[in-house]
Amino acid sequence: MTLAPPGGWRAMALSDVPVVHELARIVHPSFPEDEAVFAERLVLFPQGCLVLPGADGLQGYMISHPYPARAVPKLNARLGAIPDGATVYYIHDLALSRATRGLRQGAAIAQYVKAIACGLGFADMALVAVNGSERFWHGQGFRAVEDAALAQALLGYGADAQYMFQRLS
């Protein structure tokens, strides 16, 4: 049985990448990433890359992929490949336009990627919460992890960045 994305969401296509990049620039202006970073994530792990179309163009996107536990990818850096030792399902980015917020699209896509992670056999998920999003992610079952070793890696994500983790099994 194939898992279908929640209402309105669909698989990201390479032709979506310029619009995803523009939405990222608007939603996450403090965390710029090149179009090439988005395109590479899509090529490396297409099942974890989704978009939310709307009447006025793309209204949101999700980028997720396997990654090592207690590690964070550098911002605006290509991975080259899904890293060896990728033991968690990592949410790299979720962005929603202002017009879409409050419609529970974030919660819907978060539940969907949890189902992807479980279907692929991952027992754990992780992400870095930025821009005060830790409350949203806490509501999705993630918990902040305090780890001095991660503190240095989180510096590029801003002063309020939190590594968050969720056990799925």
Backbone as CSV, one residue per row, in Angstrom:
resi,resn,N_x,N_y,N_z,CA_x,CA_y,CA_z,C_x,C_y,C_z
1,MET,0.842,-1.184,0.000,0.000,0.000,0.000,0.884,1.244,0.000
2,THR,0.625,2.159,-0.905,1.373,3.402,-1.009,0.713,4.458,-0.137
3,LEU,1.536,5.155,0.607,1.057,6.218,1.483,0.873,7.490,0.665
4,ALA,-0.313,8.070,0.689,-0.598,9.290,-0.069,-0.404,10.506,0.834
5,PRO,0.172,11.584,0.287,0.325,12.808,1.082,-1.020,13.341,1.548
6,PRO,-1.026,14.114,2.631,-2.292,14.686,3.111,-2.872,15.655,2.090
7,GLY,-4.155,15.938,2.245,-4.895,16.789,1.321,-4.149,18.018,0.855
8,GLY,-4.015,18.145,-0.434,-3.380,19.310,-1.029,-1.892,19.145,-1.276
9,TRP,-1.198,18.376,-0.467,0.242,18.187,-0.620,0.515,17.229,-1.772
10,ARG,1.672,17.424,-2.414,2.106,16.520,-3.474,3.625,16.423,-3.463
11,ALA,4.127,15.455,-4.204,5.575,15.291,-4.334,6.176,16.538,-4.990
12,MET,7.343,16.935,-4.521,8.059,18.056,-5.115,8.678,17.604,-6.436
13,ALA,8.685,18.494,-7.407,9.340,18.269,-8.693,10.511,19.239,-8.818
14,LEU,11.482,18.905,-9.650,12.612,19.826,-9.849,12.138,21.198,-10.313
15,SER,11.056,21.237,-11.073,10.520,22.523,-11.543,9.970,23.376,-10.398
16,ASP,9.713,22.770,-9.226,9.237,23.513,-8.052,10.367,24.214,-7.309
17,VAL,11.593,23.779,-7.515,12.712,24.247,-6.687,12.864,25.770,-6.689
18,PRO,12.787,26.485,-7.818,12.909,27.948,-7.747,11.835,28.598,-6.861
19,VAL,10.615,28.081,-6.899,9.536,28.647,-6.086,9.733,28.266,-4.616
20,VAL,10.178,27.048,-4.361,10.506,26.624,-2.994,11.600,27.534,-2.437
21,HIS,12.608,27.801,-3.244,13.700,28.685,-2.822,13.172,30.075,-2.464
22,GLU,12.277,30.597,-3.265,11.699,31.922,-2.997,10.860,31.901,-1.721
23,LEU,10.068,30.864,-1.524,9.276,30.746,-0.298,10.193,30.644,0.914
24,ALA,11.271,29.897,0.797,12.241,29.791,1.895,12.836,31.157,2.217
25,ARG,13.137,31.934,1.195,13.695,33.276,1.401,12.725,34.168,2.170
26,ILE,11.434,34.008,1.921,10.417,34.813,2.602,10.177,34.319,4.025
27,VAL,10.021,33.015,4.192,9.670,32.449,5.496,10.873,32.381,6.428
28,HIS,12.036,32.085,5.885,13.252,31.927,6.704,14.351,32.881,6.244
29,PRO,14.136,34.201,6.304,15.142,35.132,5.763,16.494,35.062,6.478
30,SER,16.512,34.613,7.720,17.779,34.527,8.468,18.568,33.260,8.164
31,PHE,17.981,32.361,7.366,18.617,31.070,7.087,18.647,30.806,5.582
32,PRO,19.350,31.669,4.826,19.336,31.502,3.370,20.057,30.229,2.924
33,GLU,19.447,29.567,1.958,20.072,28.406,1.332,19.905,28.541,-0.175
34,ASP,20.929,28.106,-0.911,20.910,28.178,-2.364,19.896,27.194,-2.953
35,GLU,19.416,27.509,-4.135,18.525,26.588,-4.842,19.157,25.210,-4.971
36,ALA,20.463,25.173,-5.157,21.165,23.894,-5.346,21.010,22.982,-4.124
37,VAL,20.885,23.553,-2.937,20.703,22.743,-1.726,19.345,22.057,-1.769
38,PHE,18.316,22.799,-2.139,16.971,22.224,-2.245,16.931,21.155,-3.336
39,ALA,17.529,21.465,-4.480,17.530,20.513,-5.594,18.264,19.231,-5.202
40,GLU,19.376,19.358,-4.511,20.119,18.161,-4.116,19.320,17.295,-3.151
41,ARG,18.662,17.901,-2.161,17.851,17.111,-1.223,16.765,16.348,-1.980
42,LEU,16.158,17.008,-2.963,15.122,16.369,-3.770,15.695,15.178,-4.534
43,VAL,16.851,15.340,-5.126,17.471,14.250,-5.883,17.883,13.113,-4.953
44,LEU,18.440,13.453,-3.788,18.925,12.428,-2.863,17.804,11.646,-2.188
45,PHE,16.692,12.330,-1.874,15.622,11.662,-1.128,14.262,12.236,-1.529
46,PRO,13.815,11.920,-2.740,12.578,12.534,-3.256,11.341,12.254,-2.417
47,GLN,11.249,11.084,-1.776,10.050,10.775,-0.999,9.897,11.679,0.221
48,GLY,10.941,12.388,0.611,10.862,13.294,1.747,10.662,14.746,1.375
49,CYS,10.450,15.021,0.087,10.310,16.399,-0.393,8.914,16.599,-0.974
50,LEU,8.159,17.482,-0.346,6.761,17.697,-0.733,6.468,19.189,-0.809
51,VAL,5.441,19.522,-1.562,5.004,20.910,-1.673,3.492,20.989,-1.501
52,LEU,3.044,22.170,-1.111,1.623,22.452,-0.937,1.218,23.525,-1.942
53,PRO,0.633,23.115,-3.079,0.184,24.102,-4.060,-1.043,24.857,-3.557
54,GLY,-1.223,26.046,-4.056,-2.399,26.849,-3.744,-2.786,27.672,-4.958
55,ALA,-3.859,28.403,-4.852,-4.350,29.215,-5.971,-3.317,30.248,-6.420
56,ASP,-2.493,30.724,-5.477,-1.494,31.750,-5.785,-0.084,31.173,-5.847
57,GLY,0.035,29.905,-6.179,1.355,29.274,-6.249,1.608,28.409,-5.029
58,LEU,2.841,27.982,-4.872,3.175,27.105,-3.746,2.988,27.840,-2.424
59,GLN,2.334,27.162,-1.485,2.055,27.747,-0.174,2.879,27.114,0.935
60,GLY,3.608,26.052,0.612,4.435,25.422,1.622,5.297,24.330,1.029
61,TYR,6.274,23.916,1.822,7.107,22.788,1.419,7.644,22.084,2.658
62,MET,8.019,20.829,2.465,8.650,20.003,3.497,9.837,19.318,2.853
63,ILE,10.981,19.379,3.526,12.164,18.649,3.086,12.640,17.809,4.256
64,SER,12.745,16.501,4.039,13.152,15.580,5.092,13.933,14.429,4.472
65,HIS,14.780,13.803,5.289,15.639,12.726,4.790,16.326,12.036,5.960
66,PRO,16.870,10.861,5.762,17.650,10.210,6.813,18.927,11.012,7.111
67,TYR,19.360,10.947,8.392,20.570,11.657,8.808,21.087,11.001,10.091
68,PRO,22.351,11.177,10.412,22.861,10.612,11.676,22.217,11.285,12.900
69,ALA,22.038,10.522,13.951,21.484,11.050,15.200,22.460,12.032,15.841
70,ARG,21.891,13.005,16.529,22.655,14.017,17.255,23.696,14.720,16.378
71,ALA,23.261,14.985,15.156,24.064,15.732,14.198,23.119,16.630,13.421
72,VAL,23.630,17.748,12.954,22.809,18.650,12.144,23.579,19.027,10.878
73,PRO,22.887,19.049,9.757,23.576,19.478,8.536,23.887,20.967,8.611
74,LYS,25.004,21.361,8.049,25.326,22.784,7.974,24.320,23.449,7.044
75,LEU,23.925,24.654,7.398,23.022,25.411,6.534,23.727,25.748,5.230
76,ASN,22.961,25.776,4.177,23.433,26.129,2.846,24.618,25.270,2.394
77,ALA,24.571,23.998,2.744,25.629,23.075,2.339,25.008,21.822,1.741
78,ARG,25.577,21.373,0.663,25.118,20.132,0.052,25.616,18.945,0.868
79,LEU,24.853,17.876,0.851,25.228,16.654,1.563,26.146,15.765,0.735
80,GLY,25.969,15.765,-0.563,26.722,14.871,-1.427,26.058,13.502,-1.538
81,ALA,25.553,13.016,-0.421,24.856,11.727,-0.341,24.166,11.675,1.012
82,ILE,23.210,10.782,1.129,22.653,10.536,2.463,23.801,9.922,3.267
83,PRO,24.157,10.501,4.402,25.342,10.042,5.130,25.244,8.599,5.620
84,ASP,26.388,7.926,5.587,26.468,6.619,6.231,26.144,6.821,7.703
85,GLY,25.514,5.878,8.298,25.155,6.006,9.707,23.935,6.861,9.933
86,ALA,23.132,7.043,8.898,21.895,7.818,9.032,20.876,6.963,9.788
87,THR,20.714,7.253,11.059,19.861,6.421,11.913,18.565,7.085,12.340
88,VAL,18.398,8.367,12.012,17.147,9.058,12.325,16.559,9.625,11.033
89,TYR,15.266,9.846,11.065,14.607,10.530,9.961,14.587,12.000,10.350
90,TYR,15.229,12.830,9.551,15.489,14.227,9.881,14.600,15.166,9.070
91,ILE,13.928,16.061,9.746,13.161,17.106,9.065,14.095,18.293,8.885
92,HIS,14.484,18.519,7.653,15.402,19.628,7.352,14.669,20.962,7.366
93,ASP,13.461,20.976,6.826,12.759,22.252,6.738,11.279,22.039,6.475
94,LEU,10.490,22.825,7.147,9.065,22.959,6.875,8.792,24.452,6.807
95,ALA,8.205,24.884,5.720,7.866,26.301,5.578,6.457,26.408,5.024
96,LEU,5.695,27.302,5.622,4.327,27.579,5.181,4.155,29.075,4.986
97,SER,3.446,29.450,3.933,3.158,30.863,3.715,2.246,31.369,4.831
98,ARG,2.219,32.658,5.035,1.333,33.247,6.053,-0.121,32.866,5.805
99,ALA,-0.528,32.830,4.549,-1.922,32.530,4.211,-2.319,31.116,4.626
100,THR,-1.357,30.237,4.782,-1.635,28.835,5.085,-1.576,28.543,6.579
101,ARG,-0.948,29.399,7.326,-0.795,29.140,8.755,-2.156,29.134,9.450
102,GLY,-2.275,28.245,10.425,-3.521,28.116,11.159,-4.488,27.127,10.530
103,LEU,-4.135,26.574,9.370,-5.015,25.624,8.692,-4.615,24.175,8.980
104,ARG,-3.698,23.981,9.906,-3.221,22.657,10.347,-2.463,21.892,9.262
105,GLN,-1.975,22.618,8.262,-1.180,21.973,7.222,0.166,21.509,7.766
106,GLY,0.734,22.251,8.701,2.000,21.840,9.307,1.846,20.543,10.072
107,ALA,0.790,20.435,10.854,0.546,19.208,11.615,0.272,18.040,10.679
108,ALA,-0.463,18.292,9.604,-0.784,17.217,8.661,0.473,16.673,7.996
109,ILE,1.354,17.557,7.557,2.557,17.080,6.875,3.537,16.470,7.873
110,ALA,3.551,16.960,9.104,4.408,16.356,10.139,3.968,14.914,10.400
111,GLN,2.679,14.674,10.476,2.181,13.313,10.670,2.519,12.427,9.469
112,TYR,2.440,12.988,8.297,2.761,12.238,7.088,4.226,11.799,7.085
113,VAL,5.140,12.718,7.414,6.553,12.318,7.386,6.868,11.342,8.515
114,LYS,6.132,11.407,9.615,6.289,10.369,10.650,5.917,9.010,10.079
115,ALA,4.854,8.967,9.293,4.448,7.704,8.670,5.503,7.229,7.673
116,ILE,6.111,8.159,6.934,7.197,7.793,6.028,8.338,7.170,6.827
117,ALA,8.725,7.854,7.904,9.838,7.373,8.734,9.555,5.971,9.266
118,CYS,8.369,5.768,9.787,7.998,4.443,10.313,8.016,3.400,9.196
119,GLY,7.477,3.745,8.057,7.439,2.820,6.930,8.824,2.431,6.443
120,LEU,9.787,3.308,6.632,11.164,3.019,6.230,11.946,2.318,7.337
121,GLY,11.292,2.100,8.483,11.938,1.386,9.577,12.697,2.250,10.557
122,PHE,12.540,3.559,10.486,13.220,4.438,11.447,12.459,4.435,12.767
123,ALA,13.178,4.366,13.861,12.574,4.398,15.186,12.594,5.798,15.787
124,ASP,13.357,6.711,15.161,13.536,8.045,15.727,13.491,9.109,14.636
125,MET,13.067,10.312,15.048,13.089,11.482,14.173,13.785,12.618,14.903
126,ALA,14.316,13.554,14.125,14.991,14.716,14.707,14.797,15.921,13.788
127,LEU,15.049,17.085,14.347,14.977,18.342,13.602,15.643,19.426,14.429
128,VAL,15.851,20.576,13.806,16.296,21.769,14.520,15.159,22.769,14.442
129,ALA,14.638,23.151,15.594,13.560,24.142,15.655,14.189,25.538,15.671
130,VAL,13.689,26.420,14.812,14.160,27.803,14.734,12.967,28.747,14.743
131,ASN,13.262,30.011,14.916,12.232,31.060,14.858,11.078,30.823,15.825
132,GLY,11.369,30.248,16.979,10.331,30.034,17.978,9.383,28.897,17.647
133,SER,9.770,27.989,16.749,8.877,26.909,16.334,8.885,25.719,17.288
134,GLU,9.683,25.771,18.350,9.758,24.618,19.260,8.398,24.284,19.871
135,ARG,7.546,25.248,20.081,6.215,24.974,20.630,5.394,24.123,19.653
136,PHE,5.440,24.494,18.371,4.745,23.695,17.361,5.285,22.267,17.358
137,TRP,6.601,22.125,17.319,7.203,20.796,17.244,6.957,19.998,18.521
138,HIS,6.925,20.671,19.643,6.584,19.987,20.901,5.183,19.395,20.794
139,GLY,4.273,20.135,20.194,2.912,19.657,19.995,2.829,18.469,19.039
140,GLN,3.876,18.280,18.252,3.936,17.138,17.335,4.671,15.950,17.960
141,GLY,5.034,16.084,19.236,5.672,14.971,19.946,7.181,15.050,20.066
142,PHE,7.801,16.108,19.576,9.253,16.263,19.673,9.624,16.894,21.017
143,ARG,10.800,16.540,21.513,11.308,17.095,22.772,12.699,17.652,22.538
144,ALA,12.991,18.781,23.175,14.314,19.402,23.049,15.369,18.515,23.694
145,VAL,16.525,18.475,23.067,17.659,17.711,23.566,18.745,18.698,23.961
146,GLU,19.145,18.645,25.218,20.252,19.478,25.686,21.523,18.657,25.556
147,ASP,22.444,19.124,24.743,23.673,18.387,24.485,24.756,19.405,24.147
148,ALA,25.766,19.486,24.997,26.840,20.456,24.796,27.540,20.236,23.457
149,ALA,27.656,18.994,23.026,28.314,18.700,21.754,27.532,19.276,20.572
150,LEU,26.221,19.393,20.707,25.400,19.951,19.634,25.409,21.478,19.624
151,ALA,25.752,22.086,20.736,25.679,23.544,20.851,26.477,24.244,19.752
152,GLN,27.663,23.766,19.480,28.503,24.380,18.445,27.851,24.247,17.068
153,ALA,27.311,23.075,16.777,26.678,22.838,15.477,25.434,23.698,15.284
154,LEU,24.770,24.039,16.373,23.536,24.819,16.288,23.773,26.316,16.111
155,LEU,24.993,26.783,16.304,25.267,28.219,16.235,24.804,28.848,14.920
156,GLY,24.980,28.165,13.826,24.574,28.708,12.537,23.075,28.814,12.366
157,TYR,22.318,28.189,13.256,20.860,28.177,13.166,20.206,29.276,14.010
158,GLY,20.991,30.093,14.666,20.433,31.181,15.454,20.448,30.889,16.943
159,ALA,20.309,31.943,17.735,20.434,31.855,19.189,19.356,30.987,19.832
160,ASP,18.176,30.932,19.221,17.084,30.173,19.838,16.956,28.747,19.290
161,ALA,17.885,28.318,18.441,17.794,26.997,17.813,17.841,25.884,18.854
162,GLN,16.991,24.895,18.647,16.940,23.731,19.534,16.915,22.457,18.711
163,TYR,17.804,21.535,19.064,17.751,20.203,18.463,16.628,19.470,19.170
164,MET,15.712,18.897,18.389,14.562,18.203,18.953,14.512,16.785,18.412
165,PHE,13.987,15.887,19.234,14.029,14.460,18.961,12.691,13.835,19.314
166,GLN,12.345,12.771,18.594,11.129,12.027,18.906,11.378,10.550,18.646
167,ARG,11.065,9.733,19.624,11.120,8.271,19.464,9.787,7.841,18.864
168,LEU,9.832,7.077,17.789,8.626,6.674,17.089,8.097,5.317,17.566
169,SER,8.995,4.483,18.072,8.556,3.148,18.463,8.430,3.016,19.972
